[in-house]
Short mmCIF file of C-alpha atoms in Angstrom, two decimals:
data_model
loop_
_atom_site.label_atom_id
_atom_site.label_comp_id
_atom_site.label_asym_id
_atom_site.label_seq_id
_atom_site.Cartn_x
_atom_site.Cartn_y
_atom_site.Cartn_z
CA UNK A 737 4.25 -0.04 -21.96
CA UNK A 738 0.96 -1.08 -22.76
CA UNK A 739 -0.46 2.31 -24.52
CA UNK A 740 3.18 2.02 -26.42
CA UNK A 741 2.41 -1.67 -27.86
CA UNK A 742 -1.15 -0.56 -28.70
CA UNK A 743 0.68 2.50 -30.48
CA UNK A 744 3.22 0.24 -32.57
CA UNK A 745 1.83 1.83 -35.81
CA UNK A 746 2.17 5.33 -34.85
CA UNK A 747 5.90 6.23 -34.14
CA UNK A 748 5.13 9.61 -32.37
CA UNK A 749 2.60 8.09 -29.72
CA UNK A 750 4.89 5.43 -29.57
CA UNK A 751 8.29 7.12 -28.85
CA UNK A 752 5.86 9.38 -26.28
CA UNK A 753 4.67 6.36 -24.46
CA UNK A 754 8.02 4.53 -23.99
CA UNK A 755 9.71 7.82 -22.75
CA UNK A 756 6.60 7.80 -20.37
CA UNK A 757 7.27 4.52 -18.92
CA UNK A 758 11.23 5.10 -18.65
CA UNK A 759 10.49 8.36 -16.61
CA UNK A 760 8.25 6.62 -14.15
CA UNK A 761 10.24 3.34 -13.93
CA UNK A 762 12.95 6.04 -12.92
CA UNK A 763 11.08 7.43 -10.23
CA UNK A 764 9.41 4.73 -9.06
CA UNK A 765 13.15 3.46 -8.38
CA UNK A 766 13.78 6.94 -6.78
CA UNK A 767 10.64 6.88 -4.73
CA UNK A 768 11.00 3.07 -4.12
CA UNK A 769 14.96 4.10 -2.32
CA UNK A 770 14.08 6.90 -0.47
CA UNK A 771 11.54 4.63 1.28
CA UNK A 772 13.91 2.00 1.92
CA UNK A 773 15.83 5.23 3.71
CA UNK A 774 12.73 6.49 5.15
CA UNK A 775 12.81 9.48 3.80
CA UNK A 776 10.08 11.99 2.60
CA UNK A 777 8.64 11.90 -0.96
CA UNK A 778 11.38 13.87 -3.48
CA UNK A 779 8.19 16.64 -3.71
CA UNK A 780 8.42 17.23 -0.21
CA UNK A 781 11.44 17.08 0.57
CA UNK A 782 12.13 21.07 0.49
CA UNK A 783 7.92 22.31 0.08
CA UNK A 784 5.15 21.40 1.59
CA UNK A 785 2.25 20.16 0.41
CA UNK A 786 0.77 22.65 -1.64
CA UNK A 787 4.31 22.99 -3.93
CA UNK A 788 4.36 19.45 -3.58
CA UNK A 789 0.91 18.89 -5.42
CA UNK A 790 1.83 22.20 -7.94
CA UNK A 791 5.00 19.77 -8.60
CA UNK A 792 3.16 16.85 -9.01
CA UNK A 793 0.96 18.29 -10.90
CA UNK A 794 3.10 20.37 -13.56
CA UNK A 795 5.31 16.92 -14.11
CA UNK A 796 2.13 14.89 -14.65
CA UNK A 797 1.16 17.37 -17.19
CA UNK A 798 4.56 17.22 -19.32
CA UNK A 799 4.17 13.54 -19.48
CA UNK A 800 0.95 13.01 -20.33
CA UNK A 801 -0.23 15.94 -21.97
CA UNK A 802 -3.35 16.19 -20.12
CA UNK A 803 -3.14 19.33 -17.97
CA UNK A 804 -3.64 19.45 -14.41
CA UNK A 805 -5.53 22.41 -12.46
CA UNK A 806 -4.11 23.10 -8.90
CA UNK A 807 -6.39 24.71 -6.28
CA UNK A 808 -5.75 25.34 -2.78
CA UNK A 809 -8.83 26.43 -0.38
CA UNK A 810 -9.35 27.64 3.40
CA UNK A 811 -6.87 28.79 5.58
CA UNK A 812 -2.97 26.42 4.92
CA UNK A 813 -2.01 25.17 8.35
CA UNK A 814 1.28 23.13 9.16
CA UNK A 815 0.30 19.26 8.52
CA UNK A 816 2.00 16.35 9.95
CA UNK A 817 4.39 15.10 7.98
CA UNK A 818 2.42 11.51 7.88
CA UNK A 819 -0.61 13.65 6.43
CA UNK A 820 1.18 15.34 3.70
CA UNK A 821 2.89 12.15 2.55
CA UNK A 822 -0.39 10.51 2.60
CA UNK A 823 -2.69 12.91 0.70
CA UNK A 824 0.33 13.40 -1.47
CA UNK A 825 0.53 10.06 -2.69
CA UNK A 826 -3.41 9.46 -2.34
CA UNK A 827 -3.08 12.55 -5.13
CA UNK A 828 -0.16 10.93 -7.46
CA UNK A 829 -1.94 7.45 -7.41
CA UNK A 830 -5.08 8.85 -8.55
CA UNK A 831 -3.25 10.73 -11.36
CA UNK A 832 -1.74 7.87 -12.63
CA UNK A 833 -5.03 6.16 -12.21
CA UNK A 834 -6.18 9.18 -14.58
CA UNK A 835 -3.18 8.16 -16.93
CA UNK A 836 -3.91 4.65 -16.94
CA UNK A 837 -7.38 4.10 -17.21
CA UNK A 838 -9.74 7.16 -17.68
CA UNK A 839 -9.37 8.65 -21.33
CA UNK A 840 -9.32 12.01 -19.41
CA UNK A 841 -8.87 15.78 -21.63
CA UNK A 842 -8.58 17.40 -18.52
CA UNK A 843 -7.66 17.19 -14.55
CA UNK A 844 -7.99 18.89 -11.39
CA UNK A 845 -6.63 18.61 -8.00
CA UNK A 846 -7.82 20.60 -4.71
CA UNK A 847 -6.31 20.88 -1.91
CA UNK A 848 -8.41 22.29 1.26
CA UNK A 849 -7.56 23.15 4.65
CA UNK A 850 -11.19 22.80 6.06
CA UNK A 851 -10.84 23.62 9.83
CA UNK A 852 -10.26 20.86 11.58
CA UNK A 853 -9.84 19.03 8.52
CA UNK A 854 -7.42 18.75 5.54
CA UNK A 855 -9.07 17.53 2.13
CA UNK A 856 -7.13 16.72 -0.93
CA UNK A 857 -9.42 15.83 -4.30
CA UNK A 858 -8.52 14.43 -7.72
CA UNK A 859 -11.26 14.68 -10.52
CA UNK A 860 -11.32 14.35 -14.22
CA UNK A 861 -13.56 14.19 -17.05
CA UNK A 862 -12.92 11.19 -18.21
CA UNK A 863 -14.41 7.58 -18.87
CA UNK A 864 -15.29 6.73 -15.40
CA UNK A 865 -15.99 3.29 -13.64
CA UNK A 866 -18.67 1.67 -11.88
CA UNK A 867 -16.92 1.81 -8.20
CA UNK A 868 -19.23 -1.09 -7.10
CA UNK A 869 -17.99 -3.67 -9.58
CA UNK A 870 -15.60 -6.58 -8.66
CA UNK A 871 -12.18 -5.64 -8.96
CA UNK A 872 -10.33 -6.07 -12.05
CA UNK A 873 -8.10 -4.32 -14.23
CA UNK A 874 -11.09 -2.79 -16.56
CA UNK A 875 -13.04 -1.89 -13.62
CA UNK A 876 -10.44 0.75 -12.02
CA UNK A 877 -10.75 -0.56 -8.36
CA UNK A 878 -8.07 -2.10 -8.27
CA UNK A 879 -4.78 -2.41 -5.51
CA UNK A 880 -4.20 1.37 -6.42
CA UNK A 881 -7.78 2.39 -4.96
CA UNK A 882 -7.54 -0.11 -1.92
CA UNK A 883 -3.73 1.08 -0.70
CA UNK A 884 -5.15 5.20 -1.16
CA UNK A 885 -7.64 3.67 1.25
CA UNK A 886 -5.73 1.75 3.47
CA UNK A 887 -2.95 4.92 3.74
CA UNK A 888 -6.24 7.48 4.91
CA UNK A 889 -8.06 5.73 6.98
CA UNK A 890 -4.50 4.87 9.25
CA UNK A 891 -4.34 8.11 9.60
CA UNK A 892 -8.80 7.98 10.75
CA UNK A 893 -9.57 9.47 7.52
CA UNK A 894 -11.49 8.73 4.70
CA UNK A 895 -11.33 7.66 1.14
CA UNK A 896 -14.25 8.94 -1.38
CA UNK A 897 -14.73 7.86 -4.90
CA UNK A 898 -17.57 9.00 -7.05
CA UNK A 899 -17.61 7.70 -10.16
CA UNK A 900 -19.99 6.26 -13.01
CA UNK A 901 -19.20 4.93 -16.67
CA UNK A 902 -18.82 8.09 -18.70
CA UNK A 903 -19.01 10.39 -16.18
CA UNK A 904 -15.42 10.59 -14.71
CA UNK A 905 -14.22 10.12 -11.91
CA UNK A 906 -13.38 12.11 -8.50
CA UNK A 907 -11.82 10.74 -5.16
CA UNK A 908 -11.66 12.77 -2.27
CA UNK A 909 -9.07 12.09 0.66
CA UNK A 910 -9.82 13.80 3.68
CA UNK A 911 -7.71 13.43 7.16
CA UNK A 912 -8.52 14.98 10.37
CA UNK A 913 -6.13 17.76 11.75
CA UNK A 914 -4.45 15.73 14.72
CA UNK A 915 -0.97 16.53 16.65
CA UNK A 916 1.10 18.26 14.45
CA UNK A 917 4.76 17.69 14.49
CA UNK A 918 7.63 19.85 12.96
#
């Protein structure tokens, strides 16, 4: 809603940015029920993770117009379904982070089955942050960054962010392959 109030004078970019926010308040309230019921994310609900990130990933692109690469490396092993929901949303809250603060032309997310490991990476070209500022809204770190963390490391992972001002930005989730369950 903000980029459509900074957009008042240009009809186009503003009729784009409302029907923006509308689809994500939508989803959020979809998203925001199914946990309430406990259920699995509406990507994963019939894919696994790598259709859920191709998903993701082709949705994010139609709304914001910034397209999204997909990659998937190594060897694609079953996941828990507490990993895929976890690098799953570690990858759609660093795309909206894309959306909302980085002035990105382009996007990539990786998904990599690394052994005993399971990686999932978000980068983009775009303005970048310094990650070891205070938080605040026009530093980038905000509650977005710390609940990615806090939903990896539950799961004895870890949370990676490399970014500098200009430079874009990349954050790398990457969870250990535990007990798998079915």
């Amino acid at each position: 809603m903000q980029a459509a109030e900074q957009a008042e004078d240009d009809p186009a970019a503003w009729r784009r940015h409302t029907t923006a926010a509308t689809t994500l308040a939508r989803e959020s309230l979809t998203e925001a029920r199914r946990s309430v019921h406990a259920l699995r994310p509406e990507p994963l609900q019939a894919s696994r993770l790598g259709e859920a990130l191709d998903d993701v990933a082709a949705r994010w692109t139609a709304l914001h117009g910034v397209t999204v690469q997909v990659t998937t490396t190594g060897t694609v092993v079953p996941l828990s379904p507490e990993t895929e929901v976890a690098l799953l949303r570690t990858a759609q809250e660093a795309l909206a982070n894309v959306a909302n603060h980085a002035k990105a032309t382009r996007a990539g997310v990786t998904l990599s089955y690394l052994g005993a490991e399971v990686a999932v990476d978000v980068r983009d070209d775009g303005r970048g942050f310094d990650p070891l500022r205070p938080r605040g809204e026009t530093t980038g770190s905000g509650f977005g960054l710390t609940a990615m963390r806090q939903r990896i490391e539950s799961l004895s992972g870890t949370l990676r962010i490399e970014s500098e001002p200009g430079g874009g930005t990349g954050i790398s989730a990457c969870v250990p392959l535990g007990v798998i369950h079915e």
